[in-house]
PDB file of C-alpha atoms in Angstrom:
ATOM      1  CA  MET A   1       0.033  -0.004   0.154  1.00 42.00           C
ATOM      2  CA  ALA A   2       2.867   2.401  -0.301  1.00 50.00           C
ATOM      3  CA  ASP A   3       1.420   3.933  -3.305  1.00 55.00           C
ATOM      4  CA  ARG A   4      -1.867   4.953  -1.176  1.00 56.00           C
ATOM      5  CA  PHE A   5      -2.138   8.265   0.526  1.00 58.00           C
ATOM      6  CA  PRO A   6      -4.496   9.258   3.161  1.00 65.00           C
ATOM      7  CA  LEU A   7      -8.078   9.812   3.167  1.00 67.00           C
ATOM      8  CA  ILE A   8      -9.610  13.456   3.881  1.00 66.00           C
ATOM      9  CA  ALA A   9     -12.981  14.439   4.646  1.00 68.00           C
ATOM     10  CA  ASN A  10     -14.060  17.095   2.366  1.00 67.00           C
ATOM     11  CA  SER A  11     -16.891  18.823   4.170  1.00 67.00           C
ATOM     12  CA  SER A  12     -17.827  21.339   1.445  1.00 68.00           C
ATOM     13  CA  ALA A  13     -18.310  18.583  -0.894  1.00 67.00           C
ATOM     14  CA  ASN A  14     -19.977  16.415   1.597  1.00 68.00           C
ATOM     15  CA  GLN A  15     -17.553  13.527   0.592  1.00 68.00           C
ATOM     16  CA  ILE A  16     -14.380  11.280   1.513  1.00 70.00           C
ATOM     17  CA  GLN A  17     -11.450  11.992  -0.749  1.00 70.00           C
ATOM     18  CA  GLU A  18      -8.119  10.227  -1.136  1.00 73.00           C
ATOM     19  CA  LEU A  19      -5.162  12.944  -0.623  1.00 69.00           C
ATOM     20  CA  ALA A  20      -3.385  12.793  -4.080  1.00 69.00           C
ATOM     21  CA  ALA A  21       0.529  12.616  -3.989  1.00 66.00           C
ATOM     22  CA  SER A  22       0.766  16.068  -5.018  1.00 68.00           C
ATOM     23  CA  ASP A  23      -1.663  17.818  -2.726  1.00 68.00           C
ATOM     24  CA  GLN A  24      -0.884  19.088   0.762  1.00 69.00           C
ATOM     25  CA  LEU A  25      -2.797  19.082   3.798  1.00 68.00           C
ATOM     26  CA  ASN A  26      -3.397  22.554   4.733  1.00 70.00           C
ATOM     27  CA  LEU A  27      -4.659  23.058   8.085  1.00 71.00           C
ATOM     28  CA  THR A  28      -4.534  26.973   8.096  1.00 75.00           C
ATOM     29  CA  GLY A  29      -6.644  28.330  10.876  1.00 75.00           C
ATOM     30  CA  SER A  30      -7.641  24.725  12.255  1.00 74.00           C
ATOM     31  CA  ASN A  31      -5.997  22.308  14.788  1.00 72.00           C
ATOM     32  CA  LEU A  32      -5.022  18.757  14.287  1.00 68.00           C
ATOM     33  CA  ILE A  33      -6.117  16.834  17.013  1.00 68.00           C
ATOM     34  CA  PHE A  34      -5.084  13.004  17.637  1.00 67.00           C
ATOM     35  CA  GLY A  35      -7.300  11.213  20.006  1.00 64.00           C
ATOM     36  CA  ASP A  36      -6.642   7.949  22.045  1.00 64.00           C
ATOM     37  CA  SER A  37      -5.151   5.314  19.677  1.00 58.00           C
ATOM     38  CA  SER A  38      -7.604   2.193  19.238  1.00 55.00           C
ATOM     39  CA  ASP A  39      -4.950  -0.474  19.648  1.00 56.00           C
ATOM     40  CA  GLY A  40      -5.505  -0.888  23.292  1.00 56.00           C
ATOM     41  CA  SER A  41      -2.215   0.202  24.291  1.00 61.00           C
ATOM     42  CA  SER A  42      -1.876   2.401  27.115  1.00 62.00           C
ATOM     43  CA  ASP A  43       0.324   5.246  25.094  1.00 68.00           C
ATOM     44  CA  ASP A  44      -0.283   7.314  21.955  1.00 76.00           C
ATOM     45  CA  VAL A  45       2.471   7.565  19.525  1.00 80.00           C
ATOM     46  CA  LEU A  46       3.352   9.930  16.702  1.00 82.00           C
ATOM     47  CA  SER A  47       6.427   8.417  14.606  1.00 82.00           C
ATOM     48  CA  PHE A  48       8.700  10.074  12.184  1.00 82.00           C
ATOM     49  CA  GLY A  49      11.165   8.995   9.797  1.00 80.00           C
ATOM     50  CA  ALA A  50      11.628   5.845   7.412  1.00 77.00           C
ATOM     51  CA  SER A  51      12.318   3.438  10.636  1.00 82.00           C
ATOM     52  CA  GLY A  52      10.091   5.527  12.870  1.00 81.00           C
ATOM     53  CA  ASP A  53      13.206   6.522  15.092  1.00 86.00           C
ATOM     54  CA  LEU A  54      11.823   9.793  16.002  1.00 88.00           C
ATOM     55  CA  LYS A  55       8.734   9.331  18.505  1.00 87.00           C
ATOM     56  CA  ILE A  56       6.423  11.446  20.341  1.00 87.00           C
ATOM     57  CA  PHE A  57       4.677   9.547  23.073  1.00 84.00           C
ATOM     58  CA  HIS A  58       1.669  10.608  25.258  1.00 79.00           C
ATOM     59  CA  GLN A  59       0.531   8.601  27.981  1.00 78.00           C
ATOM     60  CA  ALA A  60      -1.716   9.532  31.124  1.00 76.00           C
ATOM     61  CA  ASP A  61       1.194  10.095  33.497  1.00 80.00           C
ATOM     62  CA  GLN A  62       3.880  11.491  31.115  1.00 80.00           C
ATOM     63  CA  SER A  63       4.937  12.587  27.551  1.00 84.00           C
ATOM     64  CA  ARG A  64       8.198  11.845  25.991  1.00 87.00           C
ATOM     65  CA  ILE A  65      10.083  12.906  22.721  1.00 89.00           C
ATOM     66  CA  VAL A  66      12.369  10.034  21.923  1.00 89.00           C
ATOM     67  CA  GLU A  67      15.202   9.890  19.299  1.00 89.00           C
ATOM     68  CA  SER A  68      16.490   6.366  19.018  1.00 87.00           C
ATOM     69  CA  GLY A  69      18.460   6.370  15.673  1.00 81.00           C
ATOM     70  CA  PRO A  70      21.909   7.338  14.932  1.00 82.00           C
ATOM     71  CA  SER A  71      20.950  10.875  14.677  1.00 81.00           C
ATOM     72  CA  VAL A  72      21.091  13.855  17.113  1.00 87.00           C
ATOM     73  CA  LEU A  73      18.094  15.278  18.639  1.00 88.00           C
ATOM     74  CA  LYS A  74      18.378  18.965  18.444  1.00 90.00           C
ATOM     75  CA  ILE A  75      16.361  21.673  19.819  1.00 90.00           C
ATOM     76  CA  MET A  76      17.025  24.703  17.859  1.00 92.00           C
ATOM     77  CA  GLY A  77      16.175  28.490  18.696  1.00 93.00           C
ATOM     78  CA  SER A  78      17.478  31.828  19.366  1.00 94.00           C
ATOM     79  CA  ASP A  79      15.865  31.914  22.855  1.00 94.00           C
ATOM     80  CA  VAL A  80      15.280  28.225  24.009  1.00 94.00           C
ATOM     81  CA  ARG A  81      13.375  27.788  27.375  1.00 94.00           C
ATOM     82  CA  LEU A  82      12.223  25.207  29.403  1.00 94.00           C
ATOM     83  CA  SER A  83       9.233  25.917  31.486  1.00 92.00           C
ATOM     84  CA  ASN A  84       6.487  24.502  33.851  1.00 90.00           C
ATOM     85  CA  THR A  85       3.302  23.873  32.574  1.00 86.00           C
ATOM     86  CA  ALA A  86       1.654  26.992  33.643  1.00 90.00           C
ATOM     87  CA  ASN A  87       4.513  28.873  31.762  1.00 89.00           C
ATOM     88  CA  SER A  88       5.174  30.978  34.874  1.00 93.00           C
ATOM     89  CA  LYS A  89       8.549  29.715  35.893  1.00 93.00           C
ATOM     90  CA  ASP A  90      11.485  28.729  33.699  1.00 94.00           C
ATOM     91  CA  TYR A  91      14.094  25.790  34.512  1.00 95.00           C
ATOM     92  CA  LEU A  92      16.342  26.588  31.740  1.00 96.00           C
ATOM     93  CA  GLN A  93      17.060  29.578  29.184  1.00 96.00           C
ATOM     94  CA  ALA A  94      19.441  29.378  26.745  1.00 96.00           C
ATOM     95  CA  ASN A  95      19.854  32.792  24.527  1.00 95.00           C
ATOM     96  CA  ASP A  96      21.907  32.797  21.317  1.00 94.00           C
ATOM     97  CA  GLY A  97      25.226  34.569  21.719  1.00 92.00           C
ATOM     98  CA  SER A  98      24.335  35.613  25.357  1.00 94.00           C
ATOM     99  CA  TYR A  99      23.611  33.284  28.264  1.00 95.00           C
ATOM    100  CA  LEU A 100      22.626  30.054  29.716  1.00 96.00           C
ATOM    101  CA  ARG A 101      20.483  30.466  33.059  1.00 97.00           C
ATOM    102  CA  LEU A 102      19.602  27.627  35.330  1.00 97.00           C
ATOM    103  CA  TYR A 103      16.920  28.160  37.752  1.00 97.00           C
ATOM    104  CA  HIS A 104      15.704  26.627  40.904  1.00 95.00           C
ATOM    105  CA  ASP A 105      12.041  27.749  41.700  1.00 92.00           C
ATOM    106  CA  GLY A 106      12.090  30.607  39.321  1.00 91.00           C
ATOM    107  CA  ASN A 107      15.092  32.324  40.506  1.00 94.00           C
ATOM    108  CA  VAL A 108      18.445  32.104  38.548  1.00 96.00           C
ATOM    109  CA  ARG A 109      21.055  29.923  40.090  1.00 96.00           C
ATOM    110  CA  LEU A 110      23.557  29.656  37.621  1.00 96.00           C
ATOM    111  CA  GLU A 111      24.377  32.031  34.380  1.00 96.00           C
ATOM    112  CA  THR A 112      26.946  31.945  32.014  1.00 96.00           C
ATOM    113  CA  THR A 113      28.621  35.107  30.941  1.00 92.00           C
ATOM    114  CA  GLY A 114      31.198  36.406  28.378  1.00 92.00           C
ATOM    115  CA  SER A 115      33.812  35.942  31.138  1.00 90.00           C
ATOM    116  CA  GLY A 116      32.655  33.022  33.037  1.00 90.00           C
ATOM    117  CA  VAL A 117      30.008  31.760  35.233  1.00 92.00           C
ATOM    118  CA  ASN A 118      27.946  33.446  37.962  1.00 92.00           C
ATOM    119  CA  ILE A 119      26.667  31.268  40.759  1.00 92.00           C
ATOM    120  CA  THR A 120      23.834  32.738  42.907  1.00 93.00           C
ATOM    121  CA  ASN A 121      23.661  31.816  46.758  1.00 90.00           C
ATOM    122  CA  ASP A 122      25.699  28.795  47.482  1.00 87.00           C
ATOM    123  CA  LEU A 123      28.279  26.367  46.237  1.00 84.00           C
ATOM    124  CA  ASN A 124      28.796  23.282  47.555  1.00 84.00           C
ATOM    125  CA  ALA A 125      31.715  21.274  46.239  1.00 81.00           C
ATOM    126  CA  ALA A 126      32.694  17.648  47.110  1.00 85.00           C
ATOM    127  CA  GLY A 127      35.884  15.852  46.528  1.00 85.00           C
ATOM    128  CA  ILE A 128      38.966  17.435  45.146  1.00 83.00           C
ATOM    129  CA  SER A 129      38.359  20.923  43.714  1.00 79.00           C
ATOM    130  CA  THR A 130      41.081  22.731  41.592  1.00 82.00           C
ATOM    131  CA  PHE A 131      40.690  26.519  41.212  1.00 80.00           C
ATOM    132  CA  GLY A 132      42.971  28.790  38.976  1.00 79.00           C
ATOM    133  CA  GLY A 133      43.217  32.663  38.941  1.00 79.00           C
ATOM    134  CA  VAL A 134      41.708  34.649  41.855  1.00 77.00           C
ATOM    135  CA  ILE A 135      39.063  33.518  44.175  1.00 75.00           C
ATOM    136  CA  ASN A 136      37.091  36.551  45.196  1.00 73.00           C
ATOM    137  CA  ALA A 137      34.959  35.370  48.395  1.00 71.00           C
ATOM    138  CA  GLY A 138      33.292  39.149  48.624  1.00 70.00           C
ATOM    139  CA  SER A 139      32.158  39.439  52.295  1.00 71.00           C
ATOM    140  CA  GLY A 140      31.558  35.963  53.255  1.00 64.00           C
ATOM    141  CA  ASP A 141      33.910  33.499  54.726  1.00 63.00           C
ATOM    142  CA  ILE A 142      35.994  30.783  53.031  1.00 64.00           C
ATOM    143  CA  THR A 143      35.788  27.334  55.251  1.00 61.00           C
TER     144      THR A 143
END
């Protein structure tokens, strides 16, 4: 069935048609909604690639993006953020040519700069730690 194409509902013509190879499915102004799978499995999966090596999974308790092939999974953008579901707190911000920030509970804890790294509040290091250059302790104590 490799030469077959998906069926589409043509509501203006009140019929179901086969999508021709040269056609595109244009959803401008519409949403594409996937419901639960009908195979009885506990998760829904969208697969991409000839071997299905990129998958987006959805289950009741989690959602995952999985790249299982020899490729690299890249998320690209000039301002990339990982945030909570309410979009009220970031976990991570990466800004092209500027900074990488790691957050804890909405507060910046680590930020890269043009000259190094800024750490807000405490830094706990276990084991052997080696530092080069000047160590500035500010007004705090070094113990």
